[in-house]
Amino acid sequence: KPMMKRNLILCAALLVCAAVCGQQRPKASAYHYQKASLFEILPVTSKDIVFLGNSITDGCEWAELFGNPRIKNRGISADKTWNVLERLDPIVKGHPRKVFLMIGINDLPTGETPEAVVLRIRQIADRFLRESPGTELYIQSVLPVNDNFPNYAKRHASKGAEILKINEGLRLLCGELGLTYVDLHSALKDSEGKLDERYTNDGLHLLGEGYLVWKAQIEPYVK
């Protein structure tokens, strides 16, 4: 029975993968290509700690925040899960000491399901497990959002329920793969489950105080 259950889960994942792979992906931004080309030539080494993700990662000066020059920011604004998958080579091949991954929020406004997001994050994790097994991979939750800000982030800020599904999927994934799941969502939400207005000015991205909360949650793992 356990084997049958595992086979059913695998079949379901393959079906989702087939649907995901069959979708036409939007062209990445000029900014993505600019940053990705730079990251191709900037080395990652086995002594480095890499922060990997989208604009929420891109927006922080991580090395300064932690006072650690071995931290390298590999966030690119507007990136989705498939963008990260496509630019993993120089990171995986560098065999970094640790990787802190947060990705997925930008997939949702394009119509992606939480299941598809979790599947691609599994694919990212699988690459590190196969090709850089010495890397400590920390999978961070997708952050809460807040729909009280009338601006461009509205498409993202309406996805609170989907974010909860992604995070539950990531928690289960980490349990299955023996990885560390970091629940940043709980640390940054208000009493209504939204991104606390103390930490954002658009309902999606973080202000400095928000990054301090993030830092406090992961500092034991960074050290």
CSV table of C-alpha atoms in Angstrom, one decimal:
chain,number,residue,atom,x,y,z
A,1,LYS,CA,0.0,0.0,0.0
A,2,PRO,CA,2.7,2.6,0.7
A,3,MET,CA,4.3,1.8,-2.6
A,4,MET,CA,0.9,2.2,-4.4
A,5,LYS,CA,0.4,5.5,-2.6
A,6,ARG,CA,3.8,6.7,-3.6
A,7,ASN,CA,3.2,5.6,-7.2
A,8,LEU,CA,-0.1,7.5,-7.3
A,9,ILE,CA,1.6,10.7,-5.9
A,10,LEU,CA,4.3,10.3,-8.6
A,11,CYS,CA,1.8,9.9,-11.4
A,12,ALA,CA,-0.1,13.0,-10.2
A,13,ALA,CA,3.1,15.0,-10.1
A,14,LEU,CA,4.0,13.9,-13.6
A,15,LEU,CA,0.5,14.9,-14.9
A,16,VAL,CA,1.0,18.3,-13.3
A,17,CYS,CA,4.5,18.6,-14.7
A,18,ALA,CA,3.1,17.8,-18.2
A,19,ALA,CA,0.5,20.5,-17.9
A,20,VAL,CA,3.1,23.0,-16.6
A,21,CYS,CA,5.6,22.2,-19.2
A,22,GLY,CA,3.0,22.5,-21.9
A,23,GLN,CA,2.2,26.1,-21.0
A,24,GLN,CA,3.6,28.9,-23.0
A,25,ARG,CA,5.8,31.0,-20.7
A,26,PRO,CA,5.8,34.8,-20.9
A,27,LYS,CA,9.1,36.3,-22.1
A,28,ALA,CA,11.3,37.4,-19.2
A,29,SER,CA,12.0,41.1,-18.7
A,30,ALA,CA,15.0,43.0,-20.0
A,31,TYR,CA,16.1,43.4,-16.3
A,32,HIS,CA,16.0,39.6,-15.8
A,33,TYR,CA,18.3,39.1,-18.8
A,34,GLN,CA,20.7,41.9,-17.6
A,35,LYS,CA,20.9,40.4,-14.1
A,36,ALA,CA,21.1,36.8,-15.2
A,37,SER,CA,23.9,37.5,-17.6
A,38,LEU,CA,25.8,39.2,-14.8
A,39,PHE,CA,25.2,36.2,-12.5
A,40,GLU,CA,26.6,33.9,-15.2
A,41,ILE,CA,30.0,35.5,-14.9
A,42,LEU,CA,30.1,36.3,-11.1
A,43,PRO,CA,31.5,33.2,-9.3
A,44,VAL,CA,29.7,31.3,-6.6
A,45,THR,CA,32.0,29.2,-4.4
A,46,SER,CA,31.7,26.6,-1.7
A,47,LYS,CA,32.2,29.2,1.0
A,48,ASP,CA,29.2,31.3,-0.1
A,49,ILE,CA,25.7,31.7,1.2
A,50,VAL,CA,23.3,32.5,-1.6
A,51,PHE,CA,19.9,34.2,-1.4
A,52,LEU,CA,17.8,33.2,-4.3
A,53,GLY,CA,14.5,34.5,-5.4
A,54,ASN,CA,12.6,37.4,-7.0
A,55,SER,CA,12.2,41.2,-6.2
A,56,ILE,CA,11.6,40.5,-2.5
A,57,THR,CA,15.1,38.9,-2.3
A,58,ASP,CA,16.6,41.3,-4.8
A,59,GLY,CA,15.5,44.3,-2.7
A,60,CYS,CA,17.7,43.6,0.3
A,61,GLU,CA,21.4,44.2,0.9
A,62,TRP,CA,21.9,40.8,2.5
A,63,ALA,CA,25.7,41.0,3.0
A,64,GLU,CA,25.3,44.3,4.8
A,65,LEU,CA,22.3,43.2,6.8
A,66,PHE,CA,24.2,40.3,8.2
A,67,GLY,CA,27.7,41.9,8.1
A,68,ASN,CA,28.9,38.9,6.0
A,69,PRO,CA,30.7,39.4,2.7
A,70,ARG,CA,30.3,35.7,1.9
A,71,ILE,CA,26.5,36.3,1.3
A,72,LYS,CA,25.6,36.7,-2.3
A,73,ASN,CA,22.3,38.1,-3.6
A,74,ARG,CA,20.9,36.1,-6.5
A,75,GLY,CA,17.4,37.6,-6.5
A,76,ILE,CA,16.0,39.0,-9.7
A,77,SER,CA,12.9,41.2,-9.7
A,78,ALA,CA,9.8,39.7,-11.3
A,79,ASP,CA,11.3,36.2,-11.5
A,80,LYS,CA,9.0,33.2,-11.4
A,81,THR,CA,9.8,29.6,-10.5
A,82,TRP,CA,10.7,28.7,-14.1
A,83,ASN,CA,13.1,31.7,-14.4
A,84,VAL,CA,15.0,30.4,-11.3
A,85,LEU,CA,15.1,26.9,-12.8
A,86,GLU,CA,16.6,28.3,-16.0
A,87,ARG,CA,19.4,30.2,-14.3
A,88,LEU,CA,20.4,27.6,-11.7
A,89,ASP,CA,23.5,26.3,-13.4
A,90,PRO,CA,26.1,28.8,-12.1
A,91,ILE,CA,24.7,28.5,-8.6
A,92,VAL,CA,24.5,24.7,-8.4
A,93,LYS,CA,27.9,24.3,-10.1
A,94,GLY,CA,29.5,26.6,-7.5
A,95,HIS,CA,28.4,24.2,-4.7
A,96,PRO,CA,27.5,27.0,-2.2
A,97,ARG,CA,27.6,26.3,1.5
A,98,LYS,CA,24.0,27.4,2.0
A,99,VAL,CA,21.1,28.6,-0.2
A,100,PHE,CA,18.0,30.5,1.0
A,101,LEU,CA,15.3,30.2,-1.5
A,102,MET,CA,12.0,32.2,-1.7
A,103,ILE,CA,10.1,32.0,-5.0
A,104,GLY,CA,6.5,31.6,-6.2
A,105,ILE,CA,4.4,34.8,-5.7
A,106,ASN,CA,4.9,36.0,-9.2
A,107,ASP,CA,3.6,32.8,-10.7
A,108,LEU,CA,0.1,33.2,-9.3
A,109,PRO,CA,-1.0,36.3,-11.3
A,110,THR,CA,-0.2,34.4,-14.5
A,111,GLY,CA,-2.7,31.7,-13.6
A,112,GLU,CA,-0.4,29.1,-12.1
A,113,THR,CA,-1.8,26.8,-9.5
A,114,PRO,CA,-0.2,26.4,-6.1
A,115,GLU,CA,0.5,22.7,-7.0
A,116,ALA,CA,2.5,23.8,-10.1
A,117,VAL,CA,4.5,26.3,-8.0
A,118,VAL,CA,5.4,23.6,-5.4
A,119,LEU,CA,6.3,21.2,-8.2
A,120,ARG,CA,8.8,23.6,-9.7
A,121,ILE,CA,10.3,24.3,-6.3
A,122,ARG,CA,10.7,20.6,-5.9
A,123,GLN,CA,12.6,20.6,-9.2
A,124,ILE,CA,14.9,23.3,-7.9
A,125,ALA,CA,15.5,21.3,-4.7
A,126,ASP,CA,16.1,18.1,-6.7
A,127,ARG,CA,18.9,19.8,-8.6
A,128,PHE,CA,20.7,20.8,-5.4
A,129,LEU,CA,20.2,17.4,-3.8
A,130,ARG,CA,21.5,15.6,-6.9
A,131,GLU,CA,24.3,17.9,-8.0
A,132,SER,CA,25.4,19.8,-4.9
A,133,PRO,CA,24.5,17.5,-2.0
A,134,GLY,CA,26.8,19.4,0.4
A,135,THR,CA,24.7,22.6,0.0
A,136,GLU,CA,22.3,23.3,2.9
A,137,LEU,CA,19.0,24.3,1.2
A,138,TYR,CA,16.5,26.4,3.2
A,139,ILE,CA,13.1,26.7,1.6
A,140,GLN,CA,11.4,29.9,2.8
A,141,SER,CA,7.7,30.4,2.8
A,142,VAL,CA,6.0,32.8,0.4
A,143,LEU,CA,5.3,36.0,2.3
A,144,PRO,CA,1.8,37.2,3.1
A,145,VAL,CA,0.3,40.0,1.0
A,146,ASN,CA,-2.0,42.9,1.8
A,147,ASP,CA,-4.8,44.1,-0.6
A,148,ASN,CA,-5.3,47.4,1.2
A,149,PHE,CA,-2.9,49.2,-1.1
A,150,PRO,CA,-4.4,50.4,-4.4
A,151,ASN,CA,-1.5,49.9,-6.8
A,152,TYR,CA,0.1,47.6,-9.3
A,153,ALA,CA,0.6,44.9,-6.7
A,154,LYS,CA,-3.1,44.3,-6.5
A,155,ARG,CA,-2.9,41.2,-8.7
A,156,HIS,CA,-0.5,39.7,-6.3
A,157,ALA,CA,-2.2,40.9,-3.2
A,158,SER,CA,-5.4,39.1,-3.9
A,159,LYS,CA,-3.7,35.7,-3.8
A,160,GLY,CA,-3.6,35.2,0.0
A,161,ALA,CA,-5.5,31.8,-0.1
A,162,GLU,CA,-3.2,30.4,-2.8
A,163,ILE,CA,-0.2,31.5,-0.9
A,164,LEU,CA,-1.3,29.4,2.1
A,165,LYS,CA,-1.7,26.4,-0.2
A,166,ILE,CA,1.8,26.9,-1.5
A,167,ASN,CA,3.3,27.2,1.9
A,168,GLU,CA,1.5,24.0,3.1
A,169,GLY,CA,2.9,22.2,0.1
A,170,LEU,CA,6.4,23.5,0.8
A,171,ARG,CA,6.2,22.4,4.4
A,172,LEU,CA,5.2,18.9,3.3
A,173,LEU,CA,7.9,18.9,0.6
A,174,CYS,CA,10.6,19.8,3.1
A,175,GLY,CA,9.4,17.0,5.4
A,176,GLU,CA,9.6,14.6,2.5
A,177,LEU,CA,13.0,15.6,1.3
A,178,GLY,CA,14.6,16.3,4.7
A,179,LEU,CA,15.0,20.0,4.1
A,180,THR,CA,14.5,23.0,6.4
A,181,TYR,CA,11.3,24.9,5.9
A,182,VAL,CA,11.4,28.5,7.2
A,183,ASP,CA,8.0,30.0,8.0
A,184,LEU,CA,8.4,33.7,7.4
A,185,HIS,CA,4.7,34.1,6.6
A,186,SER,CA,3.7,33.8,10.2
A,187,ALA,CA,6.3,36.2,11.4
A,188,LEU,CA,5.2,39.0,9.0
A,189,LYS,CA,1.4,38.7,9.0
A,190,ASP,CA,-1.0,40.8,11.0
A,191,SER,CA,-4.0,39.6,13.0
A,192,GLU,CA,-6.0,39.1,9.8
A,193,GLY,CA,-3.3,37.0,8.1
A,194,LYS,CA,-2.2,39.9,5.8
A,195,LEU,CA,1.2,41.3,5.4
A,196,ASP,CA,1.5,43.7,8.3
A,197,GLU,CA,1.3,47.3,7.2
A,198,ARG,CA,4.2,48.2,9.4
A,199,TYR,CA,6.4,46.2,7.0
A,200,THR,CA,5.2,47.2,3.5
A,201,ASN,CA,4.2,50.3,1.5
A,202,ASP,CA,2.6,48.4,-1.4
A,203,GLY,CA,1.2,45.2,0.0
A,204,LEU,CA,3.8,43.0,-1.5
A,205,HIS,CA,7.4,44.2,-1.0
A,206,LEU,CA,9.1,44.9,2.3
A,207,LEU,CA,10.3,48.0,4.0
A,208,GLY,CA,13.5,48.0,6.1
A,209,GLU,CA,11.6,46.9,9.2
A,210,GLY,CA,10.3,43.9,7.4
A,211,TYR,CA,13.7,42.8,6.4
A,212,LEU,CA,14.8,43.0,10.1
A,213,VAL,CA,12.0,40.6,10.9
A,214,TRP,CA,13.1,38.3,8.1
A,215,LYS,CA,16.7,38.5,9.4
A,216,ALA,CA,15.7,37.5,12.9
A,217,GLN,CA,13.9,34.4,11.6
A,218,ILE,CA,16.8,33.1,9.6
A,219,GLU,CA,19.8,34.3,11.6
A,220,PRO,CA,20.3,31.0,13.4
A,221,TYR,CA,20.5,29.2,10.0
A,222,VAL,CA,22.8,31.8,8.4
A,223,LYS,CA,25.3,31.6,11.3
